Amino acid sequence: MRVAFLISCLVGTAAAFAPAAFSPAVESRVMRRATVTMARNPMKTLKLRTKRLNSNERGRMRLNIFRSNNHIYGQVINDTEETTLVAASTKALKISGANVESATAAGKALGEAAKAKGIEALFFDRESANNKYVYHGRIAAFVDAVRETGVKV
């Protein structure tokens, strides 16, 4: 009996200090699915950083791609020196970036610029930051266009 009373007191005390957004009446409206991001999971960040640095040690630079609704952007990054070596985008080429053809053109531009800098091997970083893209559509066209220029991805 005393234990039940003690537990109810603790629950009541905790509810008194909780913000109003977490009260049971409001909880159903505000309840959202929590996502695991890099900021919330430092071990995932450490694992990805280690993976990237190991790939850099093998002579492969990181190919990072960002896709927005209107454009597609690509970068070749050296993680050991933390520098961007080559970058290309549909915005820089002044073409519409919302289709596969323009992604192919941007990929070819990035591949040619990488060859000019002497970069022979890259690895495609699909898990960069919060951008997790399936290898499909514009992303696949971009990476395949880089491969067509002779850079190993």
Coordinates of N, CA and C in Angstrom, one line a residue, residues 19-112:
P19 N 6.8 19.7 -19.0 CA 6.2 20.8 -19.8 C 4.8 20.4 -20.2
A20 N 4.0 21.4 -20.5 CA 2.6 21.2 -20.9 C 2.4 20.3 -22.1
A21 N 3.4 20.4 -23.0 CA 3.4 19.7 -24.3 C 3.4 18.2 -24.1
F22 N 3.8 17.7 -22.9 CA 3.9 16.3 -22.7 C 2.8 15.8 -21.8
S23 N 1.8 16.6 -21.5 CA 0.7 16.1 -20.7 C -0.1 15.1 -21.6
P24 N -0.8 14.1 -21.0 CA -1.5 13.1 -21.7 C -2.5 13.6 -22.7
A25 N -3.2 14.8 -22.3 CA -4.2 15.3 -23.2 C -3.6 15.8 -24.5
V26 N -2.4 16.4 -24.4 CA -1.8 17.0 -25.6 C -0.9 16.1 -26.3
E27 N -0.5 15.0 -25.6 CA 0.5 14.1 -26.2 C 0.1 13.5 -27.5
S28 N -1.2 13.1 -27.6 CA -1.6 12.5 -28.8 C -1.5 13.4 -30.0
R29 N -1.7 14.7 -29.8 CA -1.6 15.7 -30.9 C -0.1 15.9 -31.3
V30 N 0.7 16.0 -30.3 CA 2.1 16.4 -30.5 C 3.0 15.2 -30.9
M31 N 2.6 14.0 -30.6 CA 3.4 12.8 -30.7 C 3.9 12.7 -32.1
R32 N 5.2 12.7 -32.3 CA 5.9 12.5 -33.6 C 6.9 11.4 -33.5
R33 N 7.2 10.8 -34.6 CA 8.2 9.7 -34.7 C 9.6 10.3 -34.5
A34 N 10.3 9.9 -33.5 CA 11.6 10.4 -33.3 C 12.6 9.8 -34.4
T35 N 13.4 10.6 -34.9 CA 14.4 10.1 -35.9 C 15.8 10.1 -35.3
V36 N 16.6 9.1 -35.7 CA 17.9 9.1 -35.2 C 18.8 9.8 -36.2
T37 N 19.3 11.0 -35.8 CA 20.1 11.8 -36.7 C 21.6 11.8 -36.2
M38 N 22.5 12.4 -36.9 CA 23.9 12.4 -36.5 C 24.0 13.1 -35.2
A39 N 23.2 14.2 -35.0 CA 23.4 15.0 -33.8 C 22.9 14.2 -32.6
R40 N 21.9 13.3 -32.7 CA 21.4 12.6 -31.6 C 22.1 11.3 -31.4
N41 N 22.9 10.8 -32.3 CA 23.6 9.6 -32.1 C 25.1 9.8 -32.4
P42 N 25.9 10.1 -31.4 CA 27.3 10.4 -31.6 C 28.1 9.2 -32.1
M43 N 27.6 8.0 -31.7 CA 28.3 6.8 -32.1 C 28.2 6.5 -33.6
K44 N 27.0 6.9 -34.2 CA 26.9 6.7 -35.6 C 27.8 7.7 -36.3
T45 N 27.9 8.9 -35.8 CA 28.8 9.9 -36.4 C 30.2 9.4 -36.4
L46 N 30.6 8.9 -35.2 CA 32.0 8.4 -35.1 C 32.3 7.2 -36.1
K47 N 31.3 6.3 -36.2 CA 31.4 5.2 -37.1 C 31.6 5.7 -38.6
L48 N 30.7 6.6 -39.0 CA 30.8 7.1 -40.4 C 32.1 7.9 -40.6
R49 N 32.6 8.6 -39.6 CA 33.8 9.4 -39.8 C 35.0 8.4 -39.9
T50 N 35.0 7.3 -39.1 CA 36.1 6.3 -39.2 C 36.0 5.6 -40.6
K51 N 34.8 5.3 -41.1 CA 34.7 4.7 -42.4 C 35.2 5.6 -43.5
R52 N 34.9 6.9 -43.4 CA 35.4 7.8 -44.4 C 36.9 8.0 -44.4
L53 N 37.5 8.1 -43.2 CA 38.9 8.3 -43.1 C 39.6 7.0 -43.6
N54 N 39.1 5.8 -43.3 CA 39.7 4.6 -43.8 C 39.7 4.6 -45.3
S55 N 38.6 5.0 -45.9 CA 38.5 5.1 -47.4 C 39.5 6.0 -47.9
N56 N 39.7 7.2 -47.3 CA 40.7 8.2 -47.7 C 42.1 7.6 -47.7
E57 N 42.4 6.8 -46.7 CA 43.7 6.2 -46.6 C 43.9 5.2 -47.7
R58 N 42.9 4.6 -48.3 CA 43.1 3.7 -49.4 C 43.1 4.5 -50.7
G59 N 43.2 5.8 -50.7 CA 43.4 6.6 -51.9 C 42.1 6.9 -52.6
R60 N 41.0 6.8 -51.9 CA 39.7 7.1 -52.5 C 39.1 8.3 -51.8
M61 N 38.8 9.3 -52.6 CA 38.1 10.5 -52.1 C 36.6 10.3 -52.0
R62 N 35.9 11.1 -51.3 CA 34.5 10.9 -51.0 C 33.7 11.7 -52.0
L63 N 32.7 11.1 -52.7 CA 31.8 11.7 -53.6 C 30.5 12.0 -52.8
N64 N 30.2 13.2 -52.6 CA 29.0 13.6 -51.8 C 28.0 14.3 -52.7
I65 N 26.8 13.9 -52.7 CA 25.8 14.4 -53.6 C 24.6 14.9 -52.7
F66 N 24.1 16.1 -53.1 CA 23.0 16.7 -52.4 C 21.9 17.0 -53.5
R67 N 20.7 16.5 -53.3 CA 19.6 16.7 -54.2 C 18.6 17.6 -53.6
S68 N 18.3 18.7 -54.3 CA 17.1 19.5 -53.9 C 16.0 19.3 -54.9
N69 N 14.9 20.0 -54.7 CA 13.8 19.9 -55.7 C 14.2 20.5 -57.0
N70 N 15.0 21.5 -57.1 CA 15.3 22.1 -58.3 C 16.7 21.8 -58.9
H71 N 17.7 21.4 -58.1 CA 19.0 21.3 -58.6 C 19.7 20.0 -57.9
I72 N 20.8 19.6 -58.4 CA 21.6 18.6 -57.9 C 23.1 19.1 -57.8
Y73 N 23.7 18.8 -56.7 CA 25.0 19.3 -56.4 C 25.9 18.1 -56.0
G74 N 27.2 18.1 -56.5 CA 28.1 17.1 -56.2 C 29.5 17.7 -55.8
Q75 N 30.1 17.0 -54.9 CA 31.5 17.4 -54.4 C 32.4 16.2 -54.3
V76 N 33.6 16.4 -54.5 CA 34.7 15.4 -54.2 C 35.4 16.0 -53.0
I77 N 35.4 15.3 -51.8 CA 35.9 15.8 -50.6 C 37.0 14.9 -50.1
N78 N 38.1 15.5 -49.6 CA 39.2 14.8 -49.0 C 39.0 15.0 -47.5
D79 N 38.7 13.9 -46.8 CA 38.3 14.0 -45.4 C 39.5 14.1 -44.5
T80 N 40.7 13.7 -44.9 CA 41.9 13.8 -44.1 C 42.3 15.3 -44.0
E81 N 42.2 16.0 -45.0 CA 42.6 17.4 -45.0 C 41.3 18.3 -44.8
E82 N 40.1 17.7 -44.9 CA 38.9 18.4 -44.7 C 38.7 19.6 -45.7
T83 N 39.0 19.2 -47.0 CA 38.8 20.2 -48.1 C 38.0 19.6 -49.2
T84 N 37.3 20.5 -49.9 CA 36.6 20.2 -51.1 C 37.5 20.3 -52.3
L85 N 37.7 19.2 -53.0 CA 38.7 19.3 -54.2 C 38.0 19.7 -55.4
V86 N 36.8 19.2 -55.7 CA 36.1 19.5 -57.0 C 34.6 19.6 -56.6
A87 N 33.9 20.5 -57.3 CA 32.5 20.6 -57.1 C 31.8 21.0 -58.4
A88 N 30.6 20.5 -58.6 CA 29.8 20.7 -59.8 C 28.4 20.7 -59.5
S89 N 27.6 21.4 -60.1 CA 26.1 21.4 -59.9 C 25.4 21.9 -61.1
T90 N 24.1 21.6 -61.2 CA 23.3 22.1 -62.3 C 23.1 23.6 -62.1
K91 N 23.2 24.1 -60.9 CA 23.0 25.5 -60.8 C 24.2 26.3 -61.3
A92 N 25.4 25.7 -61.1 CA 26.6 26.3 -61.7 C 26.6 26.2 -63.2
L93 N 26.1 25.1 -63.8 CA 26.0 24.9 -65.2 C 24.9 25.7 -65.8
K94 N 24.0 26.3 -65.0 CA 22.9 27.1 -65.4 C 21.9 26.3 -66.3
I95 N 21.6 25.1 -65.8 CA 20.6 24.2 -66.4 C 19.6 23.8 -65.4
S96 N 18.4 23.4 -65.8 CA 17.4 23.0 -64.9 C 17.8 21.6 -64.3
G97 N 17.7 21.5 -63.0 CA 18.3 20.3 -62.4 C 17.3 19.3 -61.9
A98 N 16.1 19.4 -62.3 CA 15.0 18.5 -61.8 C 14.8 17.3 -62.6
N99 N 15.7 16.9 -63.5 CA 15.5 15.7 -64.3 C 16.9 14.9 -64.5
V100 N 16.8 13.7 -65.0 CA 17.9 12.8 -65.1 C 18.9 13.4 -66.1
E101 N 18.5 14.0 -67.2 CA 19.5 14.5 -68.2 C 20.4 15.6 -67.6
S102 N 19.8 16.5 -66.8 CA 20.7 17.5 -66.2 C 21.6 17.0 -65.2
A103 N 21.1 15.9 -64.4 CA 22.0 15.3 -63.4 C 23.2 14.6 -64.2
T104 N 22.9 14.0 -65.3 CA 24.0 13.4 -66.1 C 25.0 14.4 -66.6
A105 N 24.5 15.6 -67.0 CA 25.4 16.7 -67.4 C 26.3 17.1 -66.3
A106 N 25.7 17.3 -65.1 CA 26.5 17.7 -63.9 C 27.5 16.7 -63.5
G107 N 27.1 15.4 -63.6 CA 28.0 14.3 -63.3 C 29.2 14.2 -64.2
K108 N 28.9 14.5 -65.5 CA 30.0 14.5 -66.5 C 31.0 15.6 -66.2
A109 N 30.4 16.8 -65.8 CA 31.3 18.0 -65.5 C 32.1 17.7 -64.3
L110 N 31.5 17.0 -63.3 CA 32.3 16.7 -62.1 C 33.4 15.7 -62.4
G111 N 33.0 14.7 -63.2 CA 34.0 13.6 -63.5 C 35.2 14.2 -64.3
E112 N 34.9 15.1 -65.3 CA 36.0 15.7 -66.1 C 36.9 16.6 -65.2

